[in-house]
Amino acid sequence: MSVFGILLAGGVFLFLVFLGILVWAIRNGQMDDLQTPAERAIWDDKPDPGNSDDRT
Amino acid sequence: MNDESAATSGCKHCGLPSPMGEFCCPGCAAAYEVILGIGLGEFYHRRSSPLSRPLVLSTKDPFASPQAEQRFVRSAGQGMSSVEFFLEGVTCSACAWLVERIPTADSRIFRADLDFGRASVRVVYDKASSLSQIAQVFRSLGFRPRPGDDPELSRLRRDDRRLWVLRTAVAFACLMASMHVAVSLYAGIFEGISPKIVREMGLALGVVVAPVVFWSAIPFHLGAWRSLRSKSLSLDLLVSLSIAVGYVASLRNAWLGLNETYFDAVAMLVAFLLAGRLITRFAEEKVRIGGEFLARELAGEVLGVRPGDVLVVPSGDTFLGDGFVREGRSSMNAAWLTGEEEPVEISVGDRVWAGAVNLRESVTIELESVGRDTRMGKILSLLSGVGKGPLQKLSRRMESIIVGSTFLVVAAVALWGLFHGGIDANRMVATLLVACPCAVGLAVPAVLGVAHRQAAGRRILLKGVDAFERLAQVDIVVFDKTGTLTRPIPVLREAAWQSGVQRGEWEKVLGALCRASAHLALRPLRELFPHCEPDLAIVEQAGLGLETLWKGQKLRLGRREWALDHPILLPEEWTEVVFSCDDREIASFSMESKLRPEAPAVVQALGKNRETWILSGDKPGPVEVVAKACGIAPERALSRQSPEDKLRLVQQLAQRGKVLFIGDGINDAAALKAAQIGIGVQGGAAAALSSCDVYLAHDDLSLIVQLLEASRKVRTQIMFGLGWSVLWNLLGVTLVLTGFLGPIVCAVLMPLSSVAVVGYALTRRPFPKEIS
């Protein structure tokens, strides 16, 4: 197998990994709201314990 | 906490003007106490803009029924439930902060995830709590939770949105990957590369782009299939064919080891088109949410209230339907309906409207209509009317013509190649790519979308997408007088009592009579006679007046001829109201309709290059005065016009040109409908509102001038967008046929054309920046 084949296989593998991450992110609602996270970023206080994952 | 900042800018809670003291209403006072009490007073430091007035509690809670629990609540596992509310009153980052801090203050709530853009919040809470209790937490903080989408519908919409994002993201990811490979391939070709590697890299490109062609582009393929089934030429058909031809031609070339492949061009085409459609879908969703948000003001449909229900409406709560006050005195804010923030006093017999907020005291109301039958429902139904205007139809026709012409050109290229040394697949692909009429399809919706959004921002509601186009063609403007050029509520000029009449004896009866009708001419009398005689059986004779029997006497309040039982000759406005007892005059009240201050300037501005008319049911005198003040020729100021007369004249004028009718009353409904375009003025009758094409929800006639000017600009912008798109396509096809452009450049040029059209639309401002 030529080096090109190895690179191609590696590229396809990485592509699938990132595609998987993308699908996971979208399914978890990461792309649902693009405005509120930007608002949260400017709240200069500690994260809200009520909204932490351990409560769900 | 330091609340000075709040105090200095009006109400301590909402920041709106507070003539009554520290707080503008009890709802704000309660919300203020609750926020301080739960230790979230920092909210008032963070707040940057005024809030809307809050609710304290709702007597008819939309979330209190088992049906609501069943419909809106879903299990979130581990003893938790979840619900999604639309949350009214979230106006700034501080509101978002406050909402998301609720779990720290209320142990029943575990999560409150706000979606600022969609104004919705997903709440995860203790299963032991009821939905009503959770909603009350938000109400107590001054927000108005409204039922969100049905969870199932919400899930479907969310999944659809996510699928579109994923399709677009995959298309862009594959596009970038394909460009990496393509650049290496091109570099290799120039630097030296073995044919074997060229072939392998070409086929690799085919693999990388395959998800785009076979998955991301599915919406285009489905659209093309629908187009074929309906035997019509659509944009999707051309896009799908371009993708298919580009991909198949590239695969063939790659298999043969040729350098010419267009995989990256195909990926770019799909990625850009998907991105454009995704943006359009987001914009549409915002419009939909906005409309549904308003619709939920009606609430009646969700709450299950019915006409005839008697409800106690506490201070700060919203009226759930149109009706009248049965007990109590208060004031209401009906700004949404009237455009006036000034509180309106209400007492027994006064009408209340869905969406208005009860401000001062608790009142008992009886509902007459709910949901779509309310005045607000009728106004909102204007938003749902969708039609296709001439320019939209022109756009569709141009799209079909371009698609058809492109197929013909491609066929000609194929035939020409067949007889001259072989089919030139490159040129066919390039023609398909460059002739894609995406920009034609985008020009009209992009310009109209911006114009509608700006109009809505000025409280101008347009029914149908063609309203702008029809407005731009107006030749004749016809005004109603009362309520349109003059203020809808007249002013009491004179109260004349017959000699020897004991006023005190009649005042309570008059108070009861003038509260039994919604007629605007009786409004000034309500202030004059604040007390009511109870238990009077009052009958309203439409257009004539009110009648009752009292101590065996027939009492009438209304038009002079009717009150005194004289023959009624002609219809007219109630500029005089007569009170009679057994056909004997007791008192008469003269009313005066005041001219709106902006009316003369508006009539003059609209009269430039257009005919202007006044049609009124009033007597000649007041009509002449208004016509003179507005600069309308006396022969075009017609008085004593019945609804039929108005309709007839509008129909006659319509034979000479495009007629714009501006009115507000029930007597205007037929004329509004018959005119080329009808504009309903704020505060008008429901029948008139349902007949008009445009509704001014702001009490300012000068908006009509802005609207007509904007419609002219919109028309110009649409024509420019369409012209640009056609020119671009023609130029592109010419360059392809003459051999100056290849498929790759065409693939870049095609989306650029769409971007240019959308960019042009977004940077235009059909309406002026400031409302005068």
Short mmCIF file of C-alpha atoms in Angstrom, two decimals, chain B residues 26 189 192 208 224 255 268 279 309 343 360 401 458 560 621 641 652 742-743 752:
data_model
loop_
_atom_site.label_atom_id
_atom_site.label_comp_id
_atom_site.label_asym_id
_atom_site.label_seq_id
_atom_site.Cartn_x
_atom_site.Cartn_y
_atom_site.Cartn_z
CA PRO B 26 -48.58 46.12 42.10
CA ILE B 189 0.01 18.37 -11.69
CA GLY B 192 5.00 16.55 -11.57
CA VAL B 208 -14.79 12.76 0.14
CA ALA B 224 -36.27 18.06 -8.14
CA TRP B 255 -11.58 6.95 -13.33
CA MET B 268 -19.14 24.30 -2.85
CA ILE B 279 -30.32 31.31 7.11
CA ASP B 309 -67.21 32.91 31.28
CA PRO B 343 -53.86 53.87 31.33
CA ARG B 360 -54.79 48.86 39.41
CA ILE B 401 -37.65 30.59 -17.98
CA ARG B 458 -43.07 50.34 13.28
CA ARG B 560 -81.94 62.91 17.61
CA GLY B 621 -70.36 71.02 8.02
CA GLN B 641 -72.14 58.63 2.84
CA GLN B 652 -66.19 53.93 -9.57
CA GLY B 742 -14.56 26.84 -16.75
CA PRO B 743 -16.70 24.85 -14.31
CA LEU B 752 -21.44 34.85 -5.17
#
